[in-house]
Amino acid sequence: MLNTSEGVAVTVTGVAQVKVMRDPEILTTACEQFLGKSRRSMEDTILQTMEGHLRAILGTLTVEAIYKDRDQFAELVRDVAAPDVGKMGIEILSFTIKDIYDRVDYLNSLGRTQTAIVKRDAAIGSAESERDAGIVESQCQRSRMEVRYEMDSRIADSARHFQIQKADFDVEVNRAKAQAELAYNLQSAKERQRIRTEEIEIDVREKRKLIEIEEKEIIRNEKELDAIVRRPAEAQAFQVQTIAAGDRYRQVKVAQAEAEAIRVRGAAEAASIEAVGKAQAEEMRLKASAFRAYGDAAVLELTLDALPKVAAEVAAPLARIDEIVVLGDDRTTSEVSRLLSSLPPAVQALTGVDLSKAIGRLPGATVAGSA
């Protein structure tokens, strides 16, 4: 039994949850306090400490305060007892008030008084409530009517606004429909244009494919033409060119051989001519020596050797005459005599040798007189 600040003895039961702290220093303190003691002894020590603080706190509170606010009372006990218990290395985890009662029916009387007060207040409250209910009901009725009228007015205004807004909405809807229809038509036209463009692109791609196929076919035909016509023709042309080149080479070699032969023949002929020239020069030198040794006799011999040739040249025009008609003997004889008599002057003009004198100096030779 514990006495409150008013001297009313009450019994208070509570439940405390405690544990040993884990801090090394505090744990050392707990060991010093409880080492060698039993569990019961430890519980009694903690219980006595808690009871002492509980008595001290109850002496400062009234029964009403304790009864009405148990949680605050329990928290106050826990806060006051925690430092002392902590000095022993114990931590209060929780402390709750389990029950409060007394043996003089103080709490029951307090309850009855409170009950009477509550009943009185309830009756008064009921009457006031009924009064207030009537007032409130009339006020509510009036307010309801006002609200109704206001709501009717608002409904009418709302209906008017609704019709106006509906008309505006209809205009907007029609405008939106027209715009949507226009947009739809425009989009449809764009879509048709896009489809047409794609069809044209597809057609262009198909034509490109056909062109590519035709180009490939042309390339294939060209390759086939190359394989069938051009390559054989090129091979034949190459063969002809090779043969022509061979012929040209052969002709060049033949021409070179002929040129070499001509050069050799020319060299041989030149050597032969040189030898002949040298022989003729030697002959002329010897003749010159003989001429110097024999004098006019040698010149006369040369002249006489040349006379047949001179006579042949003089008579050459007569050799081309097919037929000679002799009209008289005297004239023919005189013509021949004239031709023969012209030889000595010609020889003398050519060689400087007087043929008549040279012949006259020959042993046994005679010169005929002039005709």
Coordinates of C-alpha atoms in Angstrom, one line a residue:
M1 CA 0.0 0.0 0.0
L2 CA 1.3 3.4 -1.0
N3 CA 0.0 6.8 0.0
T4 CA -0.6 9.5 -2.6
S5 CA -0.2 13.3 -2.1
E6 CA -3.8 13.4 -0.6
G7 CA -3.1 10.5 1.8
V8 CA -5.2 8.0 0.0
A9 CA -3.6 4.5 0.3
V10 CA -3.6 2.7 -3.1
T11 CA -1.9 -0.4 -4.3
V12 CA 0.0 -0.1 -7.6
T13 CA 1.4 -3.1 -9.5
G14 CA 3.8 -2.8 -12.4
V15 CA 6.0 -4.8 -14.7
A16 CA 9.6 -3.8 -15.4
Q17 CA 11.9 -5.2 -18.1
V18 CA 15.6 -4.8 -17.4
K19 CA 19.0 -6.1 -18.7
V20 CA 22.7 -5.9 -18.0
M21 CA 24.4 -3.1 -20.0
R22 CA 27.2 -4.2 -22.4
D23 CA 29.5 -1.2 -22.0
P24 CA 32.8 -2.6 -20.6
E25 CA 33.0 -0.1 -17.7
I26 CA 29.3 -0.4 -16.8
L27 CA 29.6 -4.2 -17.1
T28 CA 32.5 -4.1 -14.6
T29 CA 30.2 -2.2 -12.3
A30 CA 27.4 -4.7 -12.7
C31 CA 29.9 -7.5 -11.9
E32 CA 31.0 -5.7 -8.8
Q33 CA 27.4 -5.3 -7.6
F34 CA 26.1 -8.7 -8.4
L35 CA 29.1 -11.0 -8.4
G36 CA 28.4 -14.0 -6.1
K37 CA 24.7 -13.1 -5.7
S38 CA 21.9 -15.3 -6.8
R39 CA 19.3 -14.5 -9.4
R40 CA 16.7 -14.0 -6.6
S41 CA 19.0 -11.6 -4.8
M42 CA 19.6 -9.6 -8.0
E43 CA 15.8 -9.4 -8.6
D44 CA 15.1 -8.2 -5.1
T45 CA 17.8 -5.5 -5.3
I46 CA 16.3 -4.1 -8.5
L47 CA 12.7 -4.5 -7.2
Q48 CA 13.5 -2.6 -4.0
T49 CA 15.1 0.2 -6.0
M50 CA 12.1 0.4 -8.3
E51 CA 9.6 0.3 -5.3
G52 CA 11.5 3.1 -3.6
H53 CA 11.2 5.4 -6.6
L54 CA 7.6 4.4 -7.1
R55 CA 6.7 5.4 -3.5
A56 CA 8.5 8.7 -3.9
I57 CA 6.6 9.5 -7.1
L58 CA 3.2 8.4 -5.7
G59 CA 3.7 10.8 -2.8
T60 CA 3.7 13.7 -5.3
L61 CA 0.6 12.7 -7.3
T62 CA -3.1 12.5 -6.7
V63 CA -5.2 9.3 -7.2
E64 CA -6.9 11.0 -10.1
A65 CA -3.7 11.9 -11.8
I66 CA -2.3 8.4 -11.4
Y67 CA -5.6 6.7 -12.5
K68 CA -6.2 9.0 -15.5
D69 CA -2.6 9.0 -16.9
R70 CA -0.9 5.7 -16.2
D71 CA 1.5 6.1 -19.1
Q72 CA 2.8 9.4 -17.9
F73 CA 3.1 7.9 -14.3
A74 CA 5.0 4.9 -15.6
E75 CA 7.3 7.1 -17.8
L76 CA 8.0 9.3 -14.8
V77 CA 8.9 6.2 -12.6
R78 CA 11.2 4.9 -15.4
D79 CA 13.0 8.3 -15.9
V80 CA 13.6 8.7 -12.1
A81 CA 14.7 5.1 -11.4
A82 CA 16.9 4.7 -14.6
P83 CA 20.0 6.6 -13.2
D84 CA 20.1 4.7 -9.9
V85 CA 19.6 1.4 -11.7
G86 CA 22.1 2.3 -14.3
K87 CA 24.7 2.8 -11.6
M88 CA 24.4 -0.9 -10.9
G89 CA 25.0 -1.7 -14.6
I90 CA 21.3 -2.4 -15.2
E91 CA 19.2 -0.8 -18.0
I92 CA 15.4 -0.4 -17.8
L93 CA 14.0 -1.5 -21.1
S94 CA 10.3 -0.8 -20.1
F95 CA 8.1 -0.1 -17.2
T96 CA 4.3 -0.3 -17.3
I97 CA 1.5 0.1 -14.7
K98 CA -0.4 -3.1 -14.5
D99 CA -3.2 -2.2 -12.0
I100 CA -4.2 0.5 -9.5
Y101 CA -6.7 -0.3 -6.7
D102 CA -7.5 0.7 -3.1
R103 CA -9.3 -0.8 -0.1
V104 CA -11.5 2.1 0.9
D105 CA -13.5 2.2 -2.4
Y106 CA -12.0 5.6 -3.2
L107 CA -11.7 4.7 -6.8
N108 CA -15.2 3.3 -6.9
S109 CA -16.6 6.5 -5.2
L110 CA -14.6 8.5 -7.6
G111 CA -16.2 6.5 -10.4
R112 CA -19.7 6.9 -9.0
T113 CA -19.4 10.6 -8.6
Q114 CA -18.0 10.8 -12.0
T115 CA -20.9 8.6 -13.2
A116 CA -23.5 10.9 -11.6
I117 CA -21.8 13.9 -13.1
V118 CA -21.8 12.2 -16.4
K119 CA -25.5 11.3 -16.1
R120 CA -26.4 14.8 -15.1
D121 CA -24.4 16.3 -17.8
A122 CA -26.0 13.7 -20.1
A123 CA -29.5 14.7 -19.2
I124 CA -28.7 18.4 -19.5
G125 CA -27.0 17.6 -22.7
S126 CA -30.0 15.7 -23.9
A127 CA -32.4 18.6 -23.2
E128 CA -30.0 21.0 -24.7
S129 CA -29.5 18.7 -27.6
E130 CA -33.3 18.4 -28.1
R131 CA -33.6 22.2 -28.0
D132 CA -30.7 22.7 -30.1
A133 CA -31.9 20.0 -32.4
G134 CA -35.2 21.9 -32.9
I135 CA -33.4 25.1 -33.5
V136 CA -30.9 23.4 -35.7
E137 CA -33.7 21.6 -37.5
S138 CA -35.5 24.9 -38.2
Q139 CA -32.3 26.5 -39.2
C140 CA -31.5 23.5 -41.3
Q141 CA -35.0 23.7 -42.9
R142 CA -34.5 27.3 -43.6
S143 CA -31.0 26.6 -44.8
R144 CA -32.3 23.7 -46.8
M145 CA -34.8 26.0 -48.5
E146 CA -32.2 28.7 -49.0
V147 CA -29.9 26.1 -50.3
R148 CA -32.7 24.6 -52.5
Y149 CA -33.5 28.0 -53.9
E150 CA -29.9 28.8 -54.4
M151 CA -29.4 25.4 -55.9
D152 CA -32.4 25.9 -58.2
S153 CA -31.0 29.3 -59.2
R154 CA -27.6 27.7 -59.6
I155 CA -29.2 24.9 -61.5
A156 CA -30.9 27.4 -63.8
D157 CA -27.7 29.3 -64.2
S158 CA -25.9 26.1 -64.7
A159 CA -28.5 25.0 -67.3
R160 CA -28.1 28.4 -69.0
H161 CA -24.3 28.2 -68.8
F162 CA -24.6 24.6 -69.9
Q163 CA -26.7 25.6 -73.0
I164 CA -24.3 28.4 -73.8
Q165 CA -21.3 26.1 -73.2
K166 CA -23.1 23.4 -75.2
A167 CA -23.6 25.8 -78.0
D168 CA -20.0 26.9 -77.8
F169 CA -19.0 23.2 -77.6
D170 CA -21.2 22.4 -80.6
V171 CA -19.5 25.2 -82.5
E172 CA -16.1 23.9 -81.4
V173 CA -17.1 20.4 -82.1
N174 CA -18.4 21.3 -85.6
R175 CA -15.2 23.3 -86.1
A176 CA -13.1 20.4 -84.8
K177 CA -15.1 18.1 -87.0
A178 CA -14.6 20.3 -90.0
Q179 CA -10.9 20.6 -89.2
A180 CA -10.7 16.9 -88.6
E181 CA -12.5 16.2 -91.8
L182 CA -10.2 18.6 -93.6
A183 CA -7.2 17.1 -91.9
Y184 CA -8.5 13.7 -92.8
N185 CA -9.0 14.7 -96.4
L186 CA -5.6 16.3 -96.4
Q187 CA -4.0 13.3 -94.7
S188 CA -5.9 11.0 -97.2
A189 CA -4.5 13.1 -100.0
K190 CA -1.0 13.0 -98.5
E191 CA -1.4 9.2 -98.0
R192 CA -2.6 8.7 -101.5
Q193 CA 0.3 10.9 -102.7
R194 CA 2.7 8.9 -100.5
I195 CA 1.3 5.6 -101.9
R196 CA 1.6 7.0 -105.4
T197 CA 5.1 8.1 -104.7
E198 CA 5.9 4.6 -103.3
E199 CA 4.3 3.0 -106.3
I200 CA 6.4 5.2 -108.6
E201 CA 9.5 4.4 -106.5
I202 CA 8.6 0.7 -106.8
D203 CA 8.1 1.1 -110.5
V204 CA 11.4 2.9 -110.8
R205 CA 13.1 0.2 -108.7
E206 CA 11.5 -2.5 -110.9
K207 CA 12.7 -0.6 -114.0
R208 CA 16.1 -0.3 -112.5
K209 CA 16.1 -4.0 -111.8
L210 CA 15.0 -4.7 -115.4
I211 CA 17.8 -2.3 -116.6
E212 CA 20.3 -4.1 -114.3
I213 CA 19.1 -7.4 -115.7
E214 CA 19.3 -6.1 -119.3
E215 CA 22.8 -4.8 -118.5
K216 CA 23.8 -8.1 -117.0
E217 CA 22.3 -9.8 -120.1
I218 CA 24.3 -7.4 -122.3
I219 CA 27.4 -8.2 -120.3
R220 CA 26.7 -11.9 -120.6
N221 CA 26.1 -11.6 -124.3
E222 CA 29.3 -9.6 -124.6
K223 CA 31.2 -12.2 -122.7
E224 CA 29.6 -14.9 -124.9
L225 CA 30.5 -12.8 -128.0
D226 CA 34.0 -12.5 -126.6
A227 CA 34.2 -16.2 -126.1
I228 CA 32.6 -17.1 -129.4
V229 CA 33.7 -14.3 -131.8
R230 CA 36.0 -11.8 -130.4
R231 CA 38.5 -14.0 -128.7
P232 CA 38.8 -16.3 -131.8
A233 CA 39.0 -13.2 -134.0
E234 CA 41.6 -11.7 -131.6
A235 CA 43.5 -15.0 -131.6
Q236 CA 43.3 -15.1 -135.4
A237 CA 44.4 -11.4 -135.5
F238 CA 47.2 -12.2 -133.1
Q239 CA 48.2 -15.1 -135.3
V240 CA 48.1 -12.9 -138.4
Q241 CA 50.0 -10.2 -136.6
T242 CA 52.5 -12.9 -135.4
I243 CA 52.8 -14.2 -139.0
A244 CA 53.1 -10.7 -140.3
A245 CA 55.7 -9.9 -137.7
G246 CA 57.5 -13.0 -138.7
D247 CA 57.3 -12.1 -142.3
R248 CA 58.5 -8.6 -141.6
Y249 CA 61.3 -10.0 -139.5
R250 CA 62.1 -12.5 -142.3
Q251 CA 62.0 -9.7 -144.9
V252 CA 64.1 -7.5 -142.7
K253 CA 66.6 -10.3 -142.2
V254 CA 66.5 -11.0 -146.0
A255 CA 66.9 -7.3 -146.8
Q256 CA 69.8 -7.2 -144.3
A257 CA 71.3 -10.3 -145.9
E258 CA 70.8 -8.8 -149.3
A259 CA 72.2 -5.5 -148.2
E260 CA 75.2 -7.4 -146.7
A261 CA 75.6 -9.3 -149.9
I262 CA 75.4 -6.1 -151.9
R263 CA 77.9 -4.6 -149.5
V264 CA 80.1 -7.6 -149.9
R265 CA 79.7 -7.6 -153.7
G266 CA 80.2 -3.8 -153.7
A267 CA 83.3 -4.3 -151.7
A268 CA 84.5 -7.1 -154.0
E269 CA 83.6 -5.0 -157.1
A270 CA 85.3 -2.0 -155.5
A271 CA 88.3 -4.2 -154.8
S272 CA 88.1 -5.6 -158.4
I273 CA 87.7 -2.1 -159.8
E274 CA 90.5 -0.9 -157.7
A275 CA 92.7 -3.9 -158.9
V276 CA 91.6 -3.2 -162.5
G277 CA 92.3 0.5 -162.1
K278 CA 95.6 -0.3 -160.6
A279 CA 96.3 -2.7 -163.5
Q280 CA 95.2 -0.2 -166.0
A281 CA 97.2 2.5 -164.3
E282 CA 100.2 0.1 -164.3
E283 CA 99.4 -0.6 -168.0
M284 CA 99.2 3.1 -168.7
R285 CA 102.4 3.7 -166.8
L286 CA 104.1 1.0 -168.8
K287 CA 102.6 2.4 -172.0
A288 CA 103.8 5.8 -171.0
S289 CA 107.3 4.4 -170.5
A290 CA 107.1 2.7 -173.9
F291 CA 105.8 5.8 -175.5
R292 CA 108.7 7.7 -174.1
A293 CA 111.1 5.0 -175.2
Y294 CA 109.6 4.5 -178.8
G295 CA 108.3 8.0 -179.4
D296 CA 106.2 8.5 -182.5
A297 CA 106.2 4.8 -183.3
A298 CA 104.2 4.0 -180.2
V299 CA 101.8 6.9 -180.8
L300 CA 101.3 5.7 -184.4
E301 CA 100.6 2.2 -183.1
L302 CA 97.9 3.5 -180.8
T303 CA 96.5 5.5 -183.6
L304 CA 96.4 2.6 -186.0
D305 CA 94.7 0.5 -183.3
A306 CA 92.1 3.2 -182.9
L307 CA 91.4 3.7 -186.6
P308 CA 89.1 0.7 -187.0
K309 CA 87.0 2.0 -184.1
V310 CA 86.9 5.5 -185.6
A311 CA 86.0 4.1 -189.0
A312 CA 83.3 2.1 -187.4
E313 CA 81.8 5.1 -185.7
V314 CA 82.1 7.1 -188.9
A315 CA 80.4 4.3 -190.8
A316 CA 77.7 3.7 -188.2
P317 CA 75.1 5.9 -189.9
L318 CA 75.6 3.8 -193.0
A319 CA 74.9 0.6 -191.0
R320 CA 71.4 1.9 -190.2
I321 CA 70.6 2.3 -193.9
D322 CA 68.5 -0.6 -195.1
E323 CA 68.9 0.1 -198.8
I324 CA 71.3 2.3 -200.9
V325 CA 70.2 3.4 -204.4
V326 CA 73.2 4.2 -206.6
L327 CA 72.4 6.7 -209.2
G328 CA 75.9 7.1 -210.6
D329 CA 79.3 5.5 -210.0
D330 CA 81.4 8.6 -210.0
R331 CA 79.5 10.3 -207.3
T332 CA 79.5 7.3 -205.0
T333 CA 83.2 6.8 -205.4
S334 CA 83.9 10.4 -204.7
E335 CA 81.7 10.3 -201.6
V336 CA 83.6 7.3 -200.2
S337 CA 86.9 8.9 -201.0
R338 CA 85.7 12.1 -199.2
L339 CA 84.8 10.1 -196.1
L340 CA 88.1 8.4 -196.1
S341 CA 90.1 11.5 -196.8
S342 CA 88.4 13.1 -193.7
L343 CA 90.0 10.6 -191.3
P344 CA 93.5 12.0 -191.2
P345 CA 92.4 15.5 -190.2
A346 CA 90.0 14.0 -187.6
V347 CA 92.8 11.8 -186.1
Q348 CA 95.1 14.8 -186.1
A349 CA 92.5 16.9 -184.3
L350 CA 91.9 14.2 -181.7
T351 CA 95.4 13.0 -181.1
G352 CA 97.7 15.6 -182.6
V353 CA 99.3 13.0 -184.9
D354 CA 99.6 13.7 -188.5
L355 CA 98.6 10.4 -189.9
S356 CA 100.0 10.9 -193.4
K357 CA 103.4 11.9 -192.2
A358 CA 103.5 9.0 -189.7
I359 CA 102.5 6.5 -192.3
G360 CA 105.1 7.9 -194.7
R361 CA 107.8 7.3 -192.3
L362 CA 107.0 3.6 -192.0
P363 CA 109.3 1.4 -194.0
G364 CA 107.8 0.4 -197.4
A365 CA 104.6 2.6 -196.8
T366 CA 103.3 5.0 -199.4
V367 CA 100.6 7.7 -199.1
A368 CA 98.1 8.3 -201.9
G369 CA 97.7 11.7 -203.3
S370 CA 94.6 13.6 -202.7
A371 CA 91.8 13.2 -205.1

